[in-house]
Amino acid sequence: MFYDGLKNDHGLPHDPLKQLVAPRPIGWISTCNVDGARNLAPYSYFNLVGDKPGIVMFSSVTRKHTLANIEATGEFVCNLATWDLREAVNRTSAPVAGEVDEFELASLTPAPSRMVAPPRVAESPVALECTSFQILDLPDGQGGEHPAKVCFGLVVGVHIDDRAIIDGRVDATILRPIARLGYMDYAVVETVFAMERPTR
Ligand SMILES: Cc1cc2nc3c(=O)[nH]c(=O)nc-3n(C[C@H](O)[C@H](O)[C@H](O)COP(=O)(O)O)c2cc1C
């Protein structure tokens, strides 16, 4: 089948697009507002887009608390969403008021970060402390502006649970990250294979 990307006339009962770019990693993003109140929510329009230095991005499809906090403070932490934490990750996506601390809502432990003010999730085996350097508006495809914005962050601090480091390498089968597919579906990393790149 083929459909027009702007008309979105796929004719299927559910929009297939998110299932077509999958799996998408989940940035489980902790922030604070200007008064220091904590916020935590998952974002699967998320990825690492550069290294040395590490650069991450995520997209907020409307102006949510995470984006508002980053606009105000310039800081965030991307915690790794894992199989063991899947229920807590989902819980923190609830559309609750800005005053609600999702660490408390999901019975998670805030651990102090080293380089930024927002805490990391102590239960998560990986956390990337970030400072935001650009927030981009997105087009709506009709000459206007979409409510979505993409936030880019510089990775200024990296936490890794030592138990996930085996022979000097971080073992993905120990971390077991979860990722978003389309619909209400997720994937979990359980099988890993390696391939050498061609030299010419
Ligand atoms: C796994 C998962 C991934 C999500 N990814 C996104 C995303 O990429 N962008 C977005 O705007 N909302 C996303 N959401 C919805 C937000 O997590 C949800 O709207 C949340 O309430 C936002 O919280 P905040 O207002 O505290 O930032 C996702 C939800 C789940 C469960």
Short mmCIF file of C-alpha atoms and ligand atoms in Angstrom, two decimals:
data_model
loop_
_atom_site.label_atom_id
_atom_site.label_comp_id
_atom_site.label_asym_id
_atom_site.label_seq_id
_atom_site.Cartn_x
_atom_site.Cartn_y
_atom_site.Cartn_z
CA MET A 1 0.00 0.00 0.00
CA PHE A 2 0.95 3.67 -0.32
CA TYR A 3 -0.60 6.75 1.27
CA ASP A 4 -0.07 10.52 1.14
CA GLY A 5 2.00 11.54 4.18
CA LEU A 6 0.37 14.96 4.53
CA LYS A 7 -3.23 13.83 3.91
CA ASN A 8 -2.55 10.79 6.15
CA ASP A 9 -5.20 8.91 4.16
CA HIS A 10 -3.97 5.42 5.10
CA GLY A 11 -7.51 4.08 5.48
CA LEU A 12 -6.44 1.75 8.28
CA PRO A 13 -8.30 1.65 11.61
CA HIS A 14 -5.20 3.03 13.40
CA ASP A 15 -2.43 5.35 12.16
CA PRO A 16 0.46 2.99 11.29
CA LEU A 17 3.29 5.58 11.23
CA LYS A 18 4.77 4.98 14.69
CA GLN A 19 4.87 1.25 14.00
CA LEU A 20 6.95 2.01 10.88
CA VAL A 21 9.77 3.73 12.77
CA ALA A 22 10.33 1.25 15.54
CA PRO A 23 11.64 0.40 18.02
CA ARG A 24 12.10 3.90 19.38
CA PRO A 25 14.22 4.28 22.53
CA ILE A 26 12.50 5.87 25.50
CA GLY A 27 14.02 8.84 27.29
CA TRP A 28 12.56 8.79 30.79
CA ILE A 29 13.09 12.46 31.45
CA SER A 30 13.39 14.05 34.89
CA THR A 31 13.24 17.83 35.29
CA CYS A 32 12.55 20.43 37.97
CA ASN A 33 10.58 23.62 37.73
CA VAL A 34 12.11 26.94 38.87
CA ASP A 35 10.99 26.23 42.44
CA GLY A 36 12.72 22.82 42.42
CA ALA A 37 9.52 20.71 42.16
CA ARG A 38 10.29 17.37 40.49
CA ASN A 39 8.77 16.02 37.25
CA LEU A 40 9.30 12.73 35.42
CA ALA A 41 7.80 11.45 32.14
CA PRO A 42 8.68 9.08 29.27
CA TYR A 43 9.39 10.36 25.74
CA SER A 44 9.85 7.97 22.79
CA TYR A 45 10.42 10.66 20.21
CA PHE A 46 13.88 10.47 21.69
CA ASN A 47 17.36 9.53 20.57
CA LEU A 48 21.11 9.98 20.84
CA VAL A 49 22.03 12.09 17.80
CA GLY A 50 25.73 12.68 18.43
CA ASP A 51 28.69 11.54 20.48
CA LYS A 52 31.92 13.18 21.73
CA PRO A 53 30.11 15.16 23.04
CA GLY A 54 26.91 13.20 23.50
CA ILE A 55 23.85 14.96 22.11
CA VAL A 56 20.29 13.80 22.77
CA MET A 57 16.97 15.06 21.45
CA PHE A 58 13.33 14.54 22.28
CA SER A 59 10.09 15.91 20.92
CA SER A 60 7.19 17.11 22.99
CA VAL A 61 4.06 16.94 20.84
CA THR A 62 2.45 19.73 22.84
CA ARG A 63 3.93 22.04 25.48
CA LYS A 64 4.07 19.60 28.42
CA HIS A 65 5.61 20.04 31.89
CA THR A 66 8.94 18.51 30.84
CA LEU A 67 9.44 21.03 28.04
CA ALA A 68 8.20 23.95 30.15
CA ASN A 69 10.66 23.02 32.91
CA ILE A 70 13.55 22.76 30.46
CA GLU A 71 12.64 26.10 28.88
CA ALA A 72 12.76 27.62 32.37
CA THR A 73 15.86 25.86 33.77
CA GLY A 74 17.84 24.48 30.79
CA GLU A 75 18.46 21.14 32.51
CA PHE A 76 17.15 17.56 32.32
CA VAL A 77 18.14 13.96 32.96
CA CYS A 78 17.40 11.04 30.60
CA ASN A 79 16.96 7.86 32.64
CA LEU A 80 16.95 4.46 30.94
CA ALA A 81 13.52 2.82 30.72
CA THR A 82 14.03 -0.89 31.40
CA TRP A 83 11.92 -4.07 31.51
CA ASP A 84 12.09 -4.14 35.33
CA LEU A 85 10.83 -0.54 35.50
CA ARG A 86 8.19 -0.79 32.75
CA GLU A 87 5.18 -0.33 35.06
CA ALA A 88 6.76 2.70 36.72
CA VAL A 89 7.66 4.19 33.31
CA ASN A 90 4.05 3.86 32.23
CA ARG A 91 2.75 5.27 35.52
CA THR A 92 4.82 8.43 35.06
CA SER A 93 3.09 9.13 31.73
CA ALA A 94 -0.21 9.90 33.51
CA PRO A 95 -1.66 13.31 32.56
CA VAL A 96 -1.36 14.73 36.08
CA ALA A 97 -1.11 18.35 37.24
CA GLY A 98 2.25 20.12 37.27
CA GLU A 99 2.44 20.03 41.07
CA VAL A 100 2.36 16.21 41.11
CA ASP A 101 5.76 14.62 41.70
CA GLU A 102 5.85 11.53 39.45
CA PHE A 103 8.73 10.10 41.52
CA GLU A 104 6.22 9.81 44.38
CA LEU A 105 3.39 8.76 42.06
CA ALA A 106 5.42 5.78 40.82
CA SER A 107 7.20 5.07 44.15
CA LEU A 108 10.62 5.90 42.68
CA THR A 109 13.69 7.22 44.50
CA PRO A 110 15.18 10.55 43.41
CA ALA A 111 19.00 10.36 43.51
CA PRO A 112 21.07 13.55 43.30
CA SER A 113 22.64 14.37 39.94
CA ARG A 114 26.24 15.61 39.76
CA MET A 115 26.14 18.31 37.06
CA VAL A 116 22.49 19.41 36.93
CA ALA A 117 19.73 20.11 39.45
CA PRO A 118 17.05 17.58 38.39
CA PRO A 119 17.49 14.25 40.19
CA ARG A 120 17.95 10.95 38.38
CA VAL A 121 15.86 7.85 39.00
CA ALA A 122 17.92 5.77 41.48
CA GLU A 123 16.27 2.52 40.30
CA SER A 124 17.31 3.09 36.66
CA PRO A 125 20.73 1.63 35.71
CA VAL A 126 21.66 4.51 33.35
CA ALA A 127 21.14 8.27 33.55
CA LEU A 128 22.37 11.00 31.21
CA GLU A 129 22.59 14.43 32.80
CA CYS A 130 21.89 17.06 30.11
CA THR A 131 21.88 20.79 29.49
CA SER A 132 19.56 22.05 26.78
CA PHE A 133 21.15 24.13 24.01
CA GLN A 134 18.35 24.43 21.42
CA ILE A 135 14.58 24.09 21.22
CA LEU A 136 13.22 23.90 17.66
CA ASP A 137 9.72 24.58 16.35
CA LEU A 138 8.34 22.00 13.91
CA PRO A 139 6.23 22.61 10.76
CA ASP A 140 2.61 21.40 10.51
CA GLY A 141 3.01 20.55 6.80
CA GLN A 142 0.51 23.28 5.81
CA GLY A 143 2.73 26.33 6.08
CA GLY A 144 2.08 26.76 9.78
CA GLU A 145 3.68 25.75 13.02
CA HIS A 146 3.04 22.47 14.79
CA PRO A 147 2.58 22.60 18.56
CA ALA A 148 5.42 20.04 18.80
CA LYS A 149 8.92 21.19 19.70
CA VAL A 150 12.22 19.33 19.63
CA CYS A 151 14.62 19.89 22.48
CA PHE A 152 18.32 19.15 22.09
CA GLY A 153 20.60 18.49 25.04
CA LEU A 154 24.32 18.17 25.62
CA VAL A 155 25.20 15.15 27.76
CA VAL A 156 27.28 16.56 30.62
CA GLY A 157 27.22 13.59 33.00
CA VAL A 158 26.77 9.83 32.59
CA HIS A 159 25.79 7.32 35.29
CA ILE A 160 26.06 3.56 34.66
CA ASP A 161 25.25 0.87 37.20
CA ASP A 162 28.55 -1.01 37.63
CA ARG A 163 26.66 -4.32 37.61
CA ALA A 164 25.88 -3.78 33.92
CA ILE A 165 29.58 -3.48 32.99
CA ILE A 166 31.05 -6.87 32.05
CA ASP A 167 34.69 -7.07 30.88
CA GLY A 168 34.68 -3.32 30.26
CA ARG A 169 31.54 -3.31 28.09
CA VAL A 170 28.00 -2.31 29.00
CA ASP A 171 25.84 -5.42 28.55
CA ALA A 172 22.46 -4.60 26.97
CA THR A 173 21.03 -7.96 28.03
CA ILE A 174 21.60 -6.96 31.67
CA LEU A 175 20.06 -3.49 31.16
CA ARG A 176 17.10 -4.86 29.15
CA PRO A 177 15.95 -1.48 27.76
CA ILE A 178 12.35 -1.24 26.58
CA ALA A 179 11.38 0.66 23.45
CA ARG A 180 8.17 1.89 21.84
CA LEU A 181 6.59 0.38 18.76
CA GLY A 182 3.26 1.64 17.40
CA TYR A 183 -0.15 1.21 19.00
CA MET A 184 0.22 0.22 22.68
CA ASP A 185 3.12 -2.11 21.88
CA TYR A 186 6.64 -2.18 23.26
CA ALA A 187 9.81 -4.17 22.58
CA VAL A 188 12.48 -5.31 25.02
CA VAL A 189 16.15 -5.87 24.18
CA GLU A 190 16.92 -9.49 25.02
CA THR A 191 18.93 -10.73 22.04
CA VAL A 192 22.04 -9.02 20.76
CA PHE A 193 24.16 -9.80 17.71
CA ALA A 194 27.35 -8.18 16.43
CA MET A 195 28.59 -7.52 12.89
CA GLU A 196 31.95 -6.13 11.82
CA ARG A 197 31.68 -3.18 9.40
CA PRO A 198 33.13 -3.50 5.88
CA THR A 199 36.44 -1.73 5.49
CA ARG A 200 35.85 -0.84 1.83
C1 LIG B 1 6.40 5.10 26.47
C2 LIG B 1 5.82 6.48 26.26
C3 LIG B 1 6.43 7.34 25.37
C4 LIG B 1 5.94 8.65 25.17
N1 LIG B 1 6.55 9.47 24.28
C5 LIG B 1 6.14 10.74 24.13
C6 LIG B 1 6.81 11.62 23.24
O1 LIG B 1 7.79 11.27 22.59
N2 LIG B 1 6.36 12.90 23.15
C7 LIG B 1 5.31 13.34 23.87
O2 LIG B 1 4.95 14.52 23.76
N3 LIG B 1 4.65 12.53 24.72
C8 LIG B 1 5.05 11.26 24.88
N4 LIG B 1 4.40 10.42 25.77
C9 LIG B 1 3.33 10.96 26.61
C10 LIG B 1 3.92 11.70 27.82
O3 LIG B 1 4.74 10.84 28.61
C11 LIG B 1 2.74 12.21 28.69
O4 LIG B 1 2.00 13.17 27.95
C12 LIG B 1 3.19 12.81 30.01
O5 LIG B 1 2.06 13.09 30.80
C13 LIG B 1 3.99 14.09 29.84
O6 LIG B 1 4.39 14.49 31.13
P1 LIG B 1 4.89 15.95 31.48
O7 LIG B 1 3.74 16.90 31.18
O8 LIG B 1 5.18 15.84 32.95
O9 LIG B 1 6.09 16.23 30.65
C14 LIG B 1 4.82 9.10 25.93
C15 LIG B 1 4.19 8.21 26.82
C16 LIG B 1 4.67 6.91 26.97
C17 LIG B 1 3.98 5.96 27.92
#
